[in-house]
Short mmCIF file of N, CA and C in Angstrom, two decimals:
data_model
loop_
_atom_site.label_atom_id
_atom_site.label_comp_id
_atom_site.label_asym_id
_atom_site.label_seq_id
_atom_site.Cartn_x
_atom_site.Cartn_y
_atom_site.Cartn_z
N ASN A 1 64.98 -42.23 21.85
CA ASN A 1 66.33 -42.53 21.44
C ASN A 1 67.30 -41.72 22.28
N ALA A 2 68.48 -42.27 22.51
CA ALA A 2 69.46 -41.67 23.41
C ALA A 2 69.97 -40.33 22.89
N LEU A 3 70.16 -40.21 21.59
CA LEU A 3 70.65 -38.95 21.02
C LEU A 3 69.65 -37.82 21.23
N ALA A 4 68.38 -38.08 20.99
CA ALA A 4 67.35 -37.06 21.18
C ALA A 4 67.26 -36.66 22.65
N ALA A 5 67.34 -37.62 23.55
CA ALA A 5 67.29 -37.32 24.98
C ALA A 5 68.49 -36.48 25.39
N SER A 6 69.65 -36.80 24.84
CA SER A 6 70.87 -36.04 25.14
C SER A 6 70.76 -34.61 24.63
N GLU A 7 70.19 -34.44 23.44
CA GLU A 7 70.00 -33.09 22.88
C GLU A 7 69.03 -32.28 23.72
N ARG A 8 67.94 -32.92 24.17
CA ARG A 8 66.98 -32.22 25.04
C ARG A 8 67.63 -31.80 26.35
N ALA A 9 68.44 -32.69 26.92
CA ALA A 9 69.12 -32.38 28.18
C ALA A 9 70.10 -31.22 27.99
N ALA A 10 70.82 -31.22 26.88
CA ALA A 10 71.78 -30.14 26.61
C ALA A 10 71.06 -28.82 26.41
N LEU A 11 69.94 -28.83 25.71
CA LEU A 11 69.17 -27.61 25.49
C LEU A 11 68.61 -27.08 26.81
N PHE A 12 68.10 -27.98 27.65
CA PHE A 12 67.59 -27.56 28.96
C PHE A 12 68.72 -26.94 29.78
N ALA A 13 69.89 -27.58 29.80
CA ALA A 13 71.02 -27.07 30.57
C ALA A 13 71.46 -25.70 30.06
N ALA A 14 71.39 -25.48 28.76
CA ALA A 14 71.80 -24.19 28.19
C ALA A 14 70.82 -23.08 28.52
N ARG A 15 69.57 -23.43 28.78
CA ARG A 15 68.53 -22.41 28.99
C ARG A 15 68.06 -22.28 30.43
N HIS A 16 68.65 -23.04 31.34
CA HIS A 16 68.20 -23.01 32.73
C HIS A 16 69.38 -22.92 33.69
N ASP A 17 69.15 -22.29 34.82
CA ASP A 17 70.16 -22.16 35.86
C ASP A 17 70.39 -23.52 36.51
N ALA A 18 71.65 -23.90 36.68
CA ALA A 18 71.97 -25.21 37.23
C ALA A 18 71.52 -25.36 38.68
N ALA A 19 71.61 -24.30 39.48
CA ALA A 19 71.26 -24.40 40.90
C ALA A 19 69.76 -24.43 41.13
N THR A 20 69.02 -23.62 40.40
CA THR A 20 67.58 -23.48 40.68
C THR A 20 66.68 -24.20 39.71
N GLY A 21 67.17 -24.46 38.50
CA GLY A 21 66.34 -25.07 37.49
C GLY A 21 65.42 -24.08 36.78
N LEU A 22 65.50 -22.81 37.18
CA LEU A 22 64.67 -21.78 36.56
C LEU A 22 65.29 -21.30 35.25
N ALA A 23 64.47 -20.74 34.39
CA ALA A 23 64.94 -20.21 33.12
C ALA A 23 66.01 -19.14 33.37
N ASN A 24 67.03 -19.15 32.52
CA ASN A 24 68.11 -18.18 32.67
C ASN A 24 67.98 -17.04 31.65
N ARG A 25 68.96 -16.17 31.65
CA ARG A 25 68.95 -15.00 30.76
C ARG A 25 68.87 -15.41 29.30
N ARG A 26 69.59 -16.47 28.93
CA ARG A 26 69.56 -16.92 27.53
C ARG A 26 68.13 -17.29 27.11
N TRP A 27 67.41 -18.00 27.97
CA TRP A 27 66.03 -18.38 27.67
C TRP A 27 65.19 -17.14 27.46
N PHE A 28 65.33 -16.15 28.36
CA PHE A 28 64.55 -14.93 28.22
C PHE A 28 64.88 -14.17 26.95
N MET A 29 66.14 -14.16 26.57
CA MET A 29 66.51 -13.48 25.33
C MET A 29 65.91 -14.20 24.12
N GLU A 30 65.90 -15.52 24.14
CA GLU A 30 65.37 -16.28 23.02
C GLU A 30 63.84 -16.25 22.97
N GLU A 31 63.21 -16.26 24.12
CA GLU A 31 61.76 -16.37 24.18
C GLU A 31 61.05 -15.04 24.41
N GLY A 32 61.79 -13.98 24.65
CA GLY A 32 61.19 -12.68 24.97
C GLY A 32 60.22 -12.18 23.92
N ALA A 33 60.60 -12.28 22.67
CA ALA A 33 59.72 -11.80 21.59
C ALA A 33 58.43 -12.62 21.55
N ARG A 34 58.54 -13.92 21.73
CA ARG A 34 57.36 -14.78 21.71
C ARG A 34 56.44 -14.46 22.89
N LEU A 35 57.02 -14.25 24.05
CA LEU A 35 56.22 -13.90 25.23
C LEU A 35 55.49 -12.58 25.02
N SER A 36 56.21 -11.61 24.49
CA SER A 36 55.62 -10.29 24.26
C SER A 36 54.47 -10.36 23.26
N ALA A 37 54.67 -11.12 22.19
CA ALA A 37 53.65 -11.22 21.15
C ALA A 37 52.39 -11.93 21.64
N SER A 38 52.55 -12.81 22.62
CA SER A 38 51.40 -13.58 23.10
C SER A 38 50.77 -12.94 24.34
N GLY A 39 51.25 -11.76 24.72
CA GLY A 39 50.68 -11.08 25.89
C GLY A 39 51.25 -11.58 27.21
N GLY A 40 52.35 -12.33 27.15
CA GLY A 40 52.99 -12.84 28.35
C GLY A 40 53.69 -11.74 29.13
N ALA A 41 54.11 -12.07 30.30
CA ALA A 41 54.78 -11.10 31.16
C ALA A 41 55.98 -11.74 31.84
N VAL A 42 56.92 -10.91 32.23
CA VAL A 42 58.09 -11.35 32.97
C VAL A 42 58.12 -10.57 34.27
N ILE A 43 58.36 -11.27 35.34
CA ILE A 43 58.48 -10.63 36.65
C ILE A 43 59.94 -10.69 37.07
N LEU A 44 60.50 -9.56 37.41
CA LEU A 44 61.86 -9.49 37.91
C LEU A 44 61.81 -9.32 39.42
N ILE A 45 62.61 -10.10 40.11
CA ILE A 45 62.63 -10.04 41.56
C ILE A 45 64.05 -9.71 42.00
N ASP A 46 64.18 -8.74 42.86
CA ASP A 46 65.47 -8.35 43.41
C ASP A 46 65.54 -8.87 44.84
N CYS A 47 66.51 -9.72 45.10
CA CYS A 47 66.69 -10.24 46.47
C CYS A 47 67.60 -9.28 47.21
N ASP A 48 67.00 -8.47 48.09
CA ASP A 48 67.79 -7.52 48.87
C ASP A 48 68.88 -8.23 49.67
N TYR A 49 70.04 -7.63 49.70
CA TYR A 49 71.18 -8.10 50.48
C TYR A 49 71.74 -9.45 50.02
N PHE A 50 71.39 -9.86 48.82
CA PHE A 50 71.89 -11.15 48.34
C PHE A 50 73.40 -11.14 48.22
N LYS A 51 73.98 -10.06 47.77
CA LYS A 51 75.44 -9.97 47.65
C LYS A 51 76.09 -10.16 49.01
N ALA A 52 75.48 -9.61 50.05
CA ALA A 52 76.04 -9.76 51.40
C ALA A 52 76.03 -11.23 51.83
N ILE A 53 75.01 -11.97 51.44
CA ILE A 53 74.97 -13.41 51.77
C ILE A 53 76.13 -14.12 51.09
N ASN A 54 76.33 -13.87 49.80
CA ASN A 54 77.45 -14.49 49.08
C ASN A 54 78.78 -14.08 49.68
N ASP A 55 78.93 -12.79 49.99
CA ASP A 55 80.22 -12.29 50.48
C ASP A 55 80.55 -12.78 51.88
N THR A 56 79.55 -12.90 52.74
CA THR A 56 79.84 -13.28 54.13
C THR A 56 79.70 -14.78 54.40
N LEU A 57 78.76 -15.42 53.74
CA LEU A 57 78.50 -16.84 54.02
C LEU A 57 78.97 -17.77 52.91
N GLY A 58 79.32 -17.19 51.75
CA GLY A 58 79.84 -17.99 50.66
C GLY A 58 78.78 -18.30 49.60
N HIS A 59 79.28 -18.74 48.46
CA HIS A 59 78.39 -18.99 47.32
C HIS A 59 77.47 -20.17 47.55
N ALA A 60 77.89 -21.14 48.35
CA ALA A 60 77.01 -22.28 48.64
C ALA A 60 75.76 -21.80 49.39
N ALA A 61 75.95 -20.86 50.32
CA ALA A 61 74.80 -20.30 51.04
C ALA A 61 73.93 -19.48 50.10
N GLY A 62 74.56 -18.72 49.21
CA GLY A 62 73.80 -17.93 48.23
C GLY A 62 73.00 -18.84 47.32
N ASP A 63 73.61 -19.94 46.89
CA ASP A 63 72.88 -20.90 46.05
C ASP A 63 71.70 -21.49 46.80
N ALA A 64 71.88 -21.78 48.09
CA ALA A 64 70.79 -22.33 48.90
C ALA A 64 69.63 -21.34 48.99
N VAL A 65 69.95 -20.06 49.11
CA VAL A 65 68.90 -19.03 49.15
C VAL A 65 68.16 -19.00 47.81
N LEU A 66 68.90 -19.03 46.71
CA LEU A 66 68.27 -19.01 45.39
C LEU A 66 67.38 -20.23 45.18
N VAL A 67 67.83 -21.39 45.62
CA VAL A 67 67.03 -22.60 45.48
C VAL A 67 65.75 -22.48 46.30
N ALA A 68 65.85 -21.95 47.53
CA ALA A 68 64.66 -21.79 48.37
C ALA A 68 63.67 -20.82 47.73
N VAL A 69 64.16 -19.72 47.19
CA VAL A 69 63.28 -18.75 46.52
C VAL A 69 62.64 -19.39 45.30
N ALA A 70 63.43 -20.13 44.52
CA ALA A 70 62.89 -20.79 43.32
C ALA A 70 61.80 -21.79 43.68
N GLU A 71 62.01 -22.56 44.74
CA GLU A 71 61.00 -23.53 45.17
C GLU A 71 59.71 -22.83 45.58
N ARG A 72 59.84 -21.74 46.29
CA ARG A 72 58.64 -21.01 46.71
C ARG A 72 57.91 -20.41 45.51
N LEU A 73 58.65 -19.85 44.57
CA LEU A 73 58.02 -19.28 43.38
C LEU A 73 57.38 -20.37 42.53
N SER A 74 58.03 -21.50 42.40
CA SER A 74 57.48 -22.61 41.61
C SER A 74 56.19 -23.12 42.22
N GLY A 75 56.05 -23.02 43.52
CA GLY A 75 54.85 -23.47 44.19
C GLY A 75 53.66 -22.56 44.00
N LEU A 76 53.86 -21.38 43.38
CA LEU A 76 52.80 -20.41 43.18
C LEU A 76 52.05 -20.59 41.87
N GLU A 77 52.43 -21.55 41.07
CA GLU A 77 51.83 -21.72 39.73
C GLU A 77 50.34 -21.88 39.79
#
């Protein structure tokens, strides 16, 4: 049904980054307790010099870098 599909899409959009499709901070805050209880883990990655990319090349270039990193990480499953 269209309403259920719309609700699923809205929930996905609220819990995922628009540029990369990866889970965002809200998702981690909501799911953190469940992950911890089930023995799950979270990996934090710091992209060195990312601010410099945004500042010198613009946010579109920064988004492109994030998308490339997300694609590479998604391929590691």
